[in-house]
Amino acid sequence: METNEINVYSYNYPKGLMDGYVKIHLDSFCRWGKCFKGYGGCADRGPRFDDCEIWDVQKILAEIVKNLEKNPNARFFLETPNFFDPYKMTGENRYQFQEIMDKKIKAYLTIQTTPHDLINLLAHQYEVSIYPKDIRMSGIQEIWMGLESANRELRDKYSKPPFQNEHLLKIVKHLRQADIRCCSYLVVSSDDTDDTIAETVDFIKEMKPDKIFQFDLFHYVAGERYVDYKMMKQRMDDLVRYQEIFKKLEKEINKF
């Protein structure tokens, strides 16, 4: 089986989201090249160990060291679709997740996860018990979360794992106390209205993320599920205006 290079850009992030970061691909593809080890699984979401490879932690560390020698101020994005996916932290998967957490890497590490899994992880709903200080001691200093919208009905339509906004606010407060930057990305959907956009803007201002990033609705290739193309054509003026509102919010948040 052919091995993927550790820095292959394998997950379809929107252009610009991780510009300036050294992207390190943690997961190996299965032999069909369709799923992530410990994430997508084959047909049943569970990884098949005879067909998949596991994280090579020593190789990951070597890649970090190599890049730090070139640039001591380098920031690293540990690329996997959801770093705190509970499937990575239970059963046979658990040791590889724990190994990378236990290394206490002395570098600026960034990861991506979902609000749902981060909230449940820190509420000790999973097999692994982790506190914000443990995350910070592992080297993780920045966490990106896909908020998409503050409106619960829209999130349900996107099939996002459910969470309560007030729970996210509480978790973000605890993470900040551990000196971890909390960042969010947003996306306008073809179902957004003036009210749902205002709801998201108000929530972002309350949450005060360290940075936000707006996915471009019209070029977000991986986000077809957010788009009803027939409705988008009918509401083009509104959707362009909504993107401009998020763009203004992005400038306000990211200037600090």
PDB file of C-alpha atoms in Angstrom:
ATOM      1  CA  MET A   1       0.000   0.000   0.000  1.00  0.00           C
ATOM      2  CA  GLU A   2       1.313   3.418  -0.964  1.00  0.00           C
ATOM      3  CA  THR A   3       1.846   5.784   1.975  1.00  0.00           C
ATOM      4  CA  ASN A   4       0.727   9.398   1.858  1.00  0.00           C
ATOM      5  CA  GLU A   5       3.223  12.150   2.573  1.00  0.00           C
ATOM      6  CA  ILE A   6       2.647  13.706   5.975  1.00  0.00           C
ATOM      7  CA  ASN A   7       2.090  17.159   4.505  1.00  0.00           C
ATOM      8  CA  VAL A   8      -0.396  16.176   1.809  1.00  0.00           C
ATOM      9  CA  TYR A   9      -3.319  18.621   1.880  1.00  0.00           C
ATOM     10  CA  SER A  10      -5.974  15.967   2.063  1.00  0.00           C
ATOM     11  CA  TYR A  11      -9.059  17.620   3.515  1.00  0.00           C
ATOM     12  CA  ASN A  12     -11.034  20.074   1.443  1.00  0.00           C
ATOM     13  CA  TYR A  13     -10.688  23.243   3.522  1.00  0.00           C
ATOM     14  CA  PRO A  14     -11.738  26.484   1.847  1.00  0.00           C
ATOM     15  CA  LYS A  15      -8.933  28.477   0.312  1.00  0.00           C
ATOM     16  CA  GLY A  16      -7.245  30.747   2.822  1.00  0.00           C
ATOM     17  CA  LEU A  17      -8.475  29.116   6.045  1.00  0.00           C
ATOM     18  CA  MET A  18      -5.064  27.776   7.051  1.00  0.00           C
ATOM     19  CA  ASP A  19      -2.786  30.121   5.116  1.00  0.00           C
ATOM     20  CA  GLY A  20       0.427  30.740   7.045  1.00  0.00           C
ATOM     21  CA  TYR A  21       0.264  27.433   8.936  1.00  0.00           C
ATOM     22  CA  VAL A  22       2.410  24.376   8.321  1.00  0.00           C
ATOM     23  CA  LYS A  23      -0.229  21.736   7.556  1.00  0.00           C
ATOM     24  CA  ILE A  24       0.589  18.244   8.822  1.00  0.00           C
ATOM     25  CA  HIS A  25      -1.692  15.464   7.614  1.00  0.00           C
ATOM     26  CA  LEU A  26      -2.273  13.112  10.573  1.00  0.00           C
ATOM     27  CA  ASP A  27      -4.507  10.550   8.942  1.00  0.00           C
ATOM     28  CA  SER A  28      -3.622   8.032   6.298  1.00  0.00           C
ATOM     29  CA  PHE A  29      -6.119   7.166   3.602  1.00  0.00           C
ATOM     30  CA  CYS A  30      -7.469   3.668   3.286  1.00  0.00           C
ATOM     31  CA  ARG A  31      -6.394   1.733   0.186  1.00  0.00           C
ATOM     32  CA  TRP A  32      -9.482   2.986  -1.682  1.00  0.00           C
ATOM     33  CA  GLY A  33      -8.494   6.579  -0.880  1.00  0.00           C
ATOM     34  CA  LYS A  34     -11.966   7.447   0.369  1.00  0.00           C
ATOM     35  CA  CYS A  35     -11.913   7.603   4.170  1.00  0.00           C
ATOM     36  CA  PHE A  36      -9.815   8.837   7.060  1.00  0.00           C
ATOM     37  CA  LYS A  37      -8.330   6.425   9.573  1.00  0.00           C
ATOM     38  CA  GLY A  38     -10.442   6.659  12.696  1.00  0.00           C
ATOM     39  CA  TYR A  39     -12.835   9.189  11.209  1.00  0.00           C
ATOM     40  CA  GLY A  40     -14.917   8.362   8.164  1.00  0.00           C
ATOM     41  CA  GLY A  41     -14.449   4.636   8.422  1.00  0.00           C
ATOM     42  CA  CYS A  42     -15.404   2.379   5.578  1.00  0.00           C
ATOM     43  CA  ALA A  43     -19.080   1.494   5.233  1.00  0.00           C
ATOM     44  CA  ASP A  44     -19.739   1.302   8.964  1.00  0.00           C
ATOM     45  CA  ARG A  45     -17.764   4.355  10.193  1.00  0.00           C
ATOM     46  CA  GLY A  46     -15.401   2.051  12.085  1.00  0.00           C
ATOM     47  CA  PRO A  47     -11.812   1.796  10.793  1.00  0.00           C
ATOM     48  CA  ARG A  48     -10.656  -1.540   9.435  1.00  0.00           C
ATOM     49  CA  PHE A  49      -7.188  -2.024  10.832  1.00  0.00           C
ATOM     50  CA  ASP A  50      -6.134  -4.555   8.192  1.00  0.00           C
ATOM     51  CA  ASP A  51      -6.805  -1.998   5.459  1.00  0.00           C
ATOM     52  CA  CYS A  52      -5.854   1.277   7.174  1.00  0.00           C
ATOM     53  CA  GLU A  53      -2.753   2.861   8.663  1.00  0.00           C
ATOM     54  CA  ILE A  54      -2.513   4.611  12.009  1.00  0.00           C
ATOM     55  CA  TRP A  55      -0.932   7.887  13.004  1.00  0.00           C
ATOM     56  CA  ASP A  56       2.853   7.716  12.898  1.00  0.00           C
ATOM     57  CA  VAL A  57       3.569   9.953  15.892  1.00  0.00           C
ATOM     58  CA  GLN A  58       7.354   9.813  15.473  1.00  0.00           C
ATOM     59  CA  LYS A  59       7.010  10.945  11.873  1.00  0.00           C
ATOM     60  CA  ILE A  60       4.690  13.748  12.958  1.00  0.00           C
ATOM     61  CA  LEU A  61       7.213  14.916  15.578  1.00  0.00           C
ATOM     62  CA  ALA A  62      10.068  14.738  13.069  1.00  0.00           C
ATOM     63  CA  GLU A  63       8.106  16.910  10.640  1.00  0.00           C
ATOM     64  CA  ILE A  64       7.448  19.491  13.370  1.00  0.00           C
ATOM     65  CA  VAL A  65      11.125  19.557  14.394  1.00  0.00           C
ATOM     66  CA  LYS A  66      12.238  19.900  10.762  1.00  0.00           C
ATOM     67  CA  ASN A  67       9.974  22.898  10.225  1.00  0.00           C
ATOM     68  CA  LEU A  68      10.929  24.516  13.545  1.00  0.00           C
ATOM     69  CA  GLU A  69      14.580  24.379  12.475  1.00  0.00           C
ATOM     70  CA  LYS A  70      13.638  26.418   9.411  1.00  0.00           C
ATOM     71  CA  ASN A  71      11.306  28.758  11.292  1.00  0.00           C
ATOM     72  CA  PRO A  72      11.261  28.761  15.133  1.00  0.00           C
ATOM     73  CA  ASN A  73       7.981  30.726  15.032  1.00  0.00           C
ATOM     74  CA  ALA A  74       6.152  28.277  12.765  1.00  0.00           C
ATOM     75  CA  ARG A  75       2.541  27.463  13.581  1.00  0.00           C
ATOM     76  CA  PHE A  76       1.261  23.977  12.806  1.00  0.00           C
ATOM     77  CA  PHE A  77      -2.166  22.789  11.774  1.00  0.00           C
ATOM     78  CA  LEU A  78      -2.572  19.122  12.739  1.00  0.00           C
ATOM     79  CA  GLU A  79      -4.881  18.196   9.908  1.00  0.00           C
ATOM     80  CA  THR A  80      -7.641  15.700  10.559  1.00  0.00           C
ATOM     81  CA  PRO A  81     -11.340  16.399   9.970  1.00  0.00           C
ATOM     82  CA  ASN A  82     -12.218  16.348  13.693  1.00  0.00           C
ATOM     83  CA  PHE A  83      -9.336  16.064  16.166  1.00  0.00           C
ATOM     84  CA  PHE A  84     -11.617  15.281  19.106  1.00  0.00           C
ATOM     85  CA  ASP A  85     -13.801  12.770  17.275  1.00  0.00           C
ATOM     86  CA  PRO A  86     -14.868  10.283  19.998  1.00  0.00           C
ATOM     87  CA  TYR A  87     -14.124   7.406  17.618  1.00  0.00           C
ATOM     88  CA  LYS A  88     -10.443   8.344  17.908  1.00  0.00           C
ATOM     89  CA  MET A  89     -10.572   8.191  21.684  1.00  0.00           C
ATOM     90  CA  THR A  90     -12.197   4.840  22.358  1.00  0.00           C
ATOM     91  CA  GLY A  91     -11.262   1.191  22.037  1.00  0.00           C
ATOM     92  CA  GLU A  92      -8.342   0.362  19.761  1.00  0.00           C
ATOM     93  CA  ASN A  93      -8.072   3.964  18.555  1.00  0.00           C
ATOM     94  CA  ARG A  94      -7.478   5.368  22.010  1.00  0.00           C
ATOM     95  CA  TYR A  95      -3.740   4.747  22.292  1.00  0.00           C
ATOM     96  CA  GLN A  96      -2.791   6.727  19.171  1.00  0.00           C
ATOM     97  CA  PHE A  97      -4.827   9.750  20.285  1.00  0.00           C
ATOM     98  CA  GLN A  98      -3.405   9.544  23.817  1.00  0.00           C
ATOM     99  CA  GLU A  99       0.141   9.213  22.480  1.00  0.00           C
ATOM    100  CA  ILE A 100       0.005  12.470  20.570  1.00  0.00           C
ATOM    101  CA  MET A 101      -1.667  14.239  23.529  1.00  0.00           C
ATOM    102  CA  ASP A 102       0.995  12.944  25.928  1.00  0.00           C
ATOM    103  CA  LYS A 103       3.951  14.183  23.866  1.00  0.00           C
ATOM    104  CA  LYS A 104       3.518  17.763  25.134  1.00  0.00           C
ATOM    105  CA  ILE A 105       4.909  19.151  21.891  1.00  0.00           C
ATOM    106  CA  LYS A 106       6.729  22.455  22.355  1.00  0.00           C
ATOM    107  CA  ALA A 107       5.287  24.221  19.329  1.00  0.00           C
ATOM    108  CA  TYR A 108       2.208  26.244  18.388  1.00  0.00           C
ATOM    109  CA  LEU A 109      -0.361  23.614  17.403  1.00  0.00           C
ATOM    110  CA  THR A 110      -3.765  24.253  15.874  1.00  0.00           C
ATOM    111  CA  ILE A 111      -6.554  21.709  15.520  1.00  0.00           C
ATOM    112  CA  GLN A 112     -10.123  21.623  14.202  1.00  0.00           C
ATOM    113  CA  THR A 113     -13.083  19.999  15.936  1.00  0.00           C
ATOM    114  CA  THR A 114     -16.847  20.352  16.316  1.00  0.00           C
ATOM    115  CA  PRO A 115     -18.542  22.313  19.116  1.00  0.00           C
ATOM    116  CA  HIS A 116     -20.568  19.161  19.893  1.00  0.00           C
ATOM    117  CA  ASP A 117     -17.524  16.954  20.486  1.00  0.00           C
ATOM    118  CA  LEU A 118     -15.522  19.632  22.301  1.00  0.00           C
ATOM    119  CA  ILE A 119     -18.410  20.317  24.694  1.00  0.00           C
ATOM    120  CA  ASN A 120     -18.942  16.606  25.390  1.00  0.00           C
ATOM    121  CA  LEU A 121     -15.209  15.952  25.761  1.00  0.00           C
ATOM    122  CA  LEU A 122     -14.752  18.643  28.398  1.00  0.00           C
ATOM    123  CA  ALA A 123     -17.968  17.556  30.123  1.00  0.00           C
ATOM    124  CA  HIS A 124     -16.349  14.091  30.452  1.00  0.00           C
ATOM    125  CA  GLN A 125     -18.960  12.339  28.327  1.00  0.00           C
ATOM    126  CA  TYR A 126     -16.317  10.244  26.546  1.00  0.00           C
ATOM    127  CA  GLU A 127     -13.981   7.434  27.579  1.00  0.00           C
ATOM    128  CA  VAL A 128     -11.032   9.842  27.772  1.00  0.00           C
ATOM    129  CA  SER A 129     -11.122  12.490  30.527  1.00  0.00           C
ATOM    130  CA  ILE A 130      -9.487  15.709  29.370  1.00  0.00           C
ATOM    131  CA  TYR A 131      -9.398  19.193  30.891  1.00  0.00           C
ATOM    132  CA  PRO A 132      -8.514  22.479  29.146  1.00  0.00           C
ATOM    133  CA  LYS A 133      -5.112  22.507  30.885  1.00  0.00           C
ATOM    134  CA  ASP A 134      -4.366  19.064  29.376  1.00  0.00           C
ATOM    135  CA  ILE A 135      -5.111  20.387  25.897  1.00  0.00           C
ATOM    136  CA  ARG A 136      -2.818  23.388  26.456  1.00  0.00           C
ATOM    137  CA  MET A 137      -0.006  21.244  27.907  1.00  0.00           C
ATOM    138  CA  SER A 138      -0.115  19.021  24.813  1.00  0.00           C
ATOM    139  CA  GLY A 139       0.935  22.034  22.724  1.00  0.00           C
ATOM    140  CA  ILE A 140      -2.502  22.857  21.318  1.00  0.00           C
ATOM    141  CA  GLN A 141      -2.892  26.633  21.526  1.00  0.00           C
ATOM    142  CA  GLU A 142      -5.603  27.260  18.954  1.00  0.00           C
ATOM    143  CA  ILE A 143      -8.888  25.442  18.270  1.00  0.00           C
ATOM    144  CA  TRP A 144     -11.129  26.005  15.249  1.00  0.00           C
ATOM    145  CA  MET A 145     -14.802  25.083  15.534  1.00  0.00           C
ATOM    146  CA  GLY A 146     -17.452  24.992  12.824  1.00  0.00           C
ATOM    147  CA  LEU A 147     -20.217  27.186  14.191  1.00  0.00           C
ATOM    148  CA  GLU A 148     -21.654  27.817  10.703  1.00  0.00           C
ATOM    149  CA  SER A 149     -24.750  29.510  12.159  1.00  0.00           C
ATOM    150  CA  ALA A 150     -26.001  30.410  15.633  1.00  0.00           C
ATOM    151  CA  ASN A 151     -29.485  29.299  14.593  1.00  0.00           C
ATOM    152  CA  ARG A 152     -30.267  25.779  15.795  1.00  0.00           C
ATOM    153  CA  GLU A 153     -32.798  25.028  13.027  1.00  0.00           C
ATOM    154  CA  LEU A 154     -30.262  25.840  10.318  1.00  0.00           C
ATOM    155  CA  ARG A 155     -27.593  23.761  12.033  1.00  0.00           C
ATOM    156  CA  ASP A 156     -30.019  20.839  12.118  1.00  0.00           C
ATOM    157  CA  LYS A 157     -30.655  21.293   8.418  1.00  0.00           C
ATOM    158  CA  TYR A 158     -26.889  21.169   7.806  1.00  0.00           C
ATOM    159  CA  SER A 159     -26.863  17.864   9.765  1.00  0.00           C
ATOM    160  CA  LYS A 160     -24.411  19.365  12.248  1.00  0.00           C
ATOM    161  CA  PRO A 161     -23.986  17.441  15.533  1.00  0.00           C
ATOM    162  CA  PRO A 162     -26.320  19.254  17.966  1.00  0.00           C
ATOM    163  CA  PHE A 163     -25.144  21.602  20.695  1.00  0.00           C
ATOM    164  CA  GLN A 164     -26.549  24.434  22.790  1.00  0.00           C
ATOM    165  CA  ASN A 165     -25.103  27.918  22.264  1.00  0.00           C
ATOM    166  CA  GLU A 166     -24.884  28.542  26.015  1.00  0.00           C
ATOM    167  CA  HIS A 167     -22.797  25.371  26.451  1.00  0.00           C
ATOM    168  CA  LEU A 168     -20.363  26.565  23.793  1.00  0.00           C
ATOM    169  CA  LEU A 169     -19.993  29.929  25.544  1.00  0.00           C
ATOM    170  CA  LYS A 170     -19.149  28.145  28.798  1.00  0.00           C
ATOM    171  CA  ILE A 171     -16.551  25.887  27.151  1.00  0.00           C
ATOM    172  CA  VAL A 172     -14.914  28.802  25.331  1.00  0.00           C
ATOM    173  CA  LYS A 173     -14.562  30.623  28.671  1.00  0.00           C
ATOM    174  CA  HIS A 174     -12.792  27.605  30.228  1.00  0.00           C
ATOM    175  CA  LEU A 175     -10.479  27.206  27.226  1.00  0.00           C
ATOM    176  CA  ARG A 176      -9.501  30.878  27.332  1.00  0.00           C
ATOM    177  CA  GLN A 177      -8.649  30.537  31.009  1.00  0.00           C
ATOM    178  CA  ALA A 178      -6.172  27.845  29.914  1.00  0.00           C
ATOM    179  CA  ASP A 179      -4.683  30.289  27.352  1.00  0.00           C
ATOM    180  CA  ILE A 180      -6.172  28.558  24.303  1.00  0.00           C
ATOM    181  CA  ARG A 181      -7.380  30.649  21.367  1.00  0.00           C
ATOM    182  CA  CYS A 182     -10.902  29.772  20.194  1.00  0.00           C
ATOM    183  CA  CYS A 183     -11.790  30.448  16.564  1.00  0.00           C
ATOM    184  CA  SER A 184     -14.912  29.821  14.468  1.00  0.00           C
ATOM    185  CA  TYR A 185     -15.849  29.627  10.839  1.00  0.00           C
ATOM    186  CA  LEU A 186     -19.183  30.764   9.436  1.00  0.00           C
ATOM    187  CA  VAL A 187     -21.099  30.133   6.232  1.00  0.00           C
ATOM    188  CA  VAL A 188     -24.161  31.779   4.771  1.00  0.00           C
ATOM    189  CA  SER A 189     -26.765  29.249   3.651  1.00  0.00           C
ATOM    190  CA  SER A 190     -29.413  29.663   0.986  1.00  0.00           C
ATOM    191  CA  ASP A 191     -31.975  29.367   3.835  1.00  0.00           C
ATOM    192  CA  ASP A 192     -30.575  32.257   5.878  1.00  0.00           C
ATOM    193  CA  THR A 193     -32.792  35.257   6.582  1.00  0.00           C
ATOM    194  CA  ASP A 194     -32.179  38.710   8.023  1.00  0.00           C
ATOM    195  CA  ASP A 195     -33.174  37.294  11.417  1.00  0.00           C
ATOM    196  CA  THR A 196     -30.834  34.256  11.340  1.00  0.00           C
ATOM    197  CA  ILE A 197     -27.911  36.383  10.150  1.00  0.00           C
ATOM    198  CA  ALA A 198     -28.560  38.884  12.964  1.00  0.00           C
ATOM    199  CA  GLU A 199     -28.743  35.969  15.424  1.00  0.00           C
ATOM    200  CA  THR A 200     -25.332  34.704  14.294  1.00  0.00           C
ATOM    201  CA  VAL A 201     -23.760  38.174  14.411  1.00  0.00           C
ATOM    202  CA  ASP A 202     -25.099  38.738  17.952  1.00  0.00           C
ATOM    203  CA  PHE A 203     -23.816  35.350  19.101  1.00  0.00           C
ATOM    204  CA  ILE A 204     -20.344  35.932  17.640  1.00  0.00           C
ATOM    205  CA  LYS A 205     -20.157  39.271  19.431  1.00  0.00           C
ATOM    206  CA  GLU A 206     -21.127  37.537  22.676  1.00  0.00           C
ATOM    207  CA  MET A 207     -18.716  34.645  22.151  1.00  0.00           C
ATOM    208  CA  LYS A 208     -15.847  36.973  21.107  1.00  0.00           C
ATOM    209  CA  PRO A 209     -13.821  34.363  19.176  1.00  0.00           C
ATOM    210  CA  ASP A 210     -10.144  35.160  18.693  1.00  0.00           C
ATOM    211  CA  LYS A 211     -10.597  34.813  14.949  1.00  0.00           C
ATOM    212  CA  ILE A 212     -13.365  33.970  12.497  1.00  0.00           C
ATOM    213  CA  PHE A 213     -13.336  32.844   8.886  1.00  0.00           C
ATOM    214  CA  GLN A 214     -16.213  33.019   6.440  1.00  0.00           C
ATOM    215  CA  PHE A 215     -16.621  30.267   3.865  1.00  0.00           C
ATOM    216  CA  ASP A 216     -17.510  31.732   0.472  1.00  0.00           C
ATOM    217  CA  LEU A 217     -20.948  30.300  -0.293  1.00  0.00           C
ATOM    218  CA  PHE A 218     -20.380  30.604  -4.042  1.00  0.00           C
ATOM    219  CA  HIS A 219     -17.033  28.777  -4.074  1.00  0.00           C
ATOM    220  CA  TYR A 220     -17.415  26.361  -1.157  1.00  0.00           C
ATOM    221  CA  VAL A 221     -17.059  23.155  -3.171  1.00  0.00           C
ATOM    222  CA  ALA A 222     -17.184  20.895  -0.089  1.00  0.00           C
ATOM    223  CA  GLY A 223     -20.329  22.533   1.232  1.00  0.00           C
ATOM    224  CA  GLU A 224     -22.984  21.618  -1.294  1.00  0.00           C
ATOM    225  CA  ARG A 225     -25.256  20.556   1.550  1.00  0.00           C
ATOM    226  CA  TYR A 226     -25.570  24.215   2.556  1.00  0.00           C
ATOM    227  CA  VAL A 227     -26.885  25.248  -0.834  1.00  0.00           C
ATOM    228  CA  ASP A 228     -30.301  25.003  -2.418  1.00  0.00           C
ATOM    229  CA  TYR A 229     -29.223  26.217  -5.851  1.00  0.00           C
ATOM    230  CA  LYS A 230     -32.747  27.036  -7.019  1.00  0.00           C
ATOM    231  CA  MET A 231     -33.340  29.188  -3.948  1.00  0.00           C
ATOM    232  CA  MET A 232     -29.861  30.690  -4.221  1.00  0.00           C
ATOM    233  CA  LYS A 233     -30.636  32.003  -7.718  1.00  0.00           C
ATOM    234  CA  GLN A 234     -33.896  33.502  -6.468  1.00  0.00           C
ATOM    235  CA  ARG A 235     -32.238  35.164  -3.456  1.00  0.00           C
ATOM    236  CA  MET A 236     -28.874  36.149  -4.893  1.00  0.00           C
ATOM    237  CA  ASP A 237     -29.074  39.789  -3.741  1.00  0.00           C
ATOM    238  CA  ASP A 238     -29.881  38.765  -0.157  1.00  0.00           C
ATOM    239  CA  LEU A 239     -27.115  36.154  -0.012  1.00  0.00           C
ATOM    240  CA  VAL A 240     -24.502  38.568  -1.354  1.00  0.00           C
ATOM    241  CA  ARG A 241     -25.626  41.091   1.275  1.00  0.00           C
ATOM    242  CA  TYR A 242     -25.386  38.459   4.036  1.00  0.00           C
ATOM    243  CA  GLN A 243     -21.850  37.579   2.981  1.00  0.00           C
ATOM    244  CA  GLU A 244     -20.927  41.253   3.149  1.00  0.00           C
ATOM    245  CA  ILE A 245     -22.318  41.402   6.713  1.00  0.00           C
ATOM    246  CA  PHE A 246     -20.123  38.431   7.711  1.00  0.00           C
ATOM    247  CA  LYS A 247     -17.152  39.948   5.887  1.00  0.00           C
ATOM    248  CA  LYS A 248     -17.534  43.157   7.913  1.00  0.00           C
ATOM    249  CA  LEU A 249     -17.826  41.102  11.115  1.00  0.00           C
ATOM    250  CA  GLU A 250     -14.698  39.158  10.154  1.00  0.00           C
ATOM    251  CA  LYS A 251     -12.724  42.391   9.782  1.00  0.00           C
ATOM    252  CA  GLU A 252     -13.951  43.654  13.169  1.00  0.00           C
ATOM    253  CA  ILE A 253     -13.074  40.428  15.003  1.00  0.00           C
ATOM    254  CA  ASN A 254      -9.764  39.695  13.283  1.00  0.00           C
ATOM    255  CA  LYS A 255      -8.199  43.139  13.652  1.00  0.00           C
ATOM    256  CA  PHE A 256      -7.342  42.523  17.321  1.00  0.00           C
TER     257      PHE A 256
END
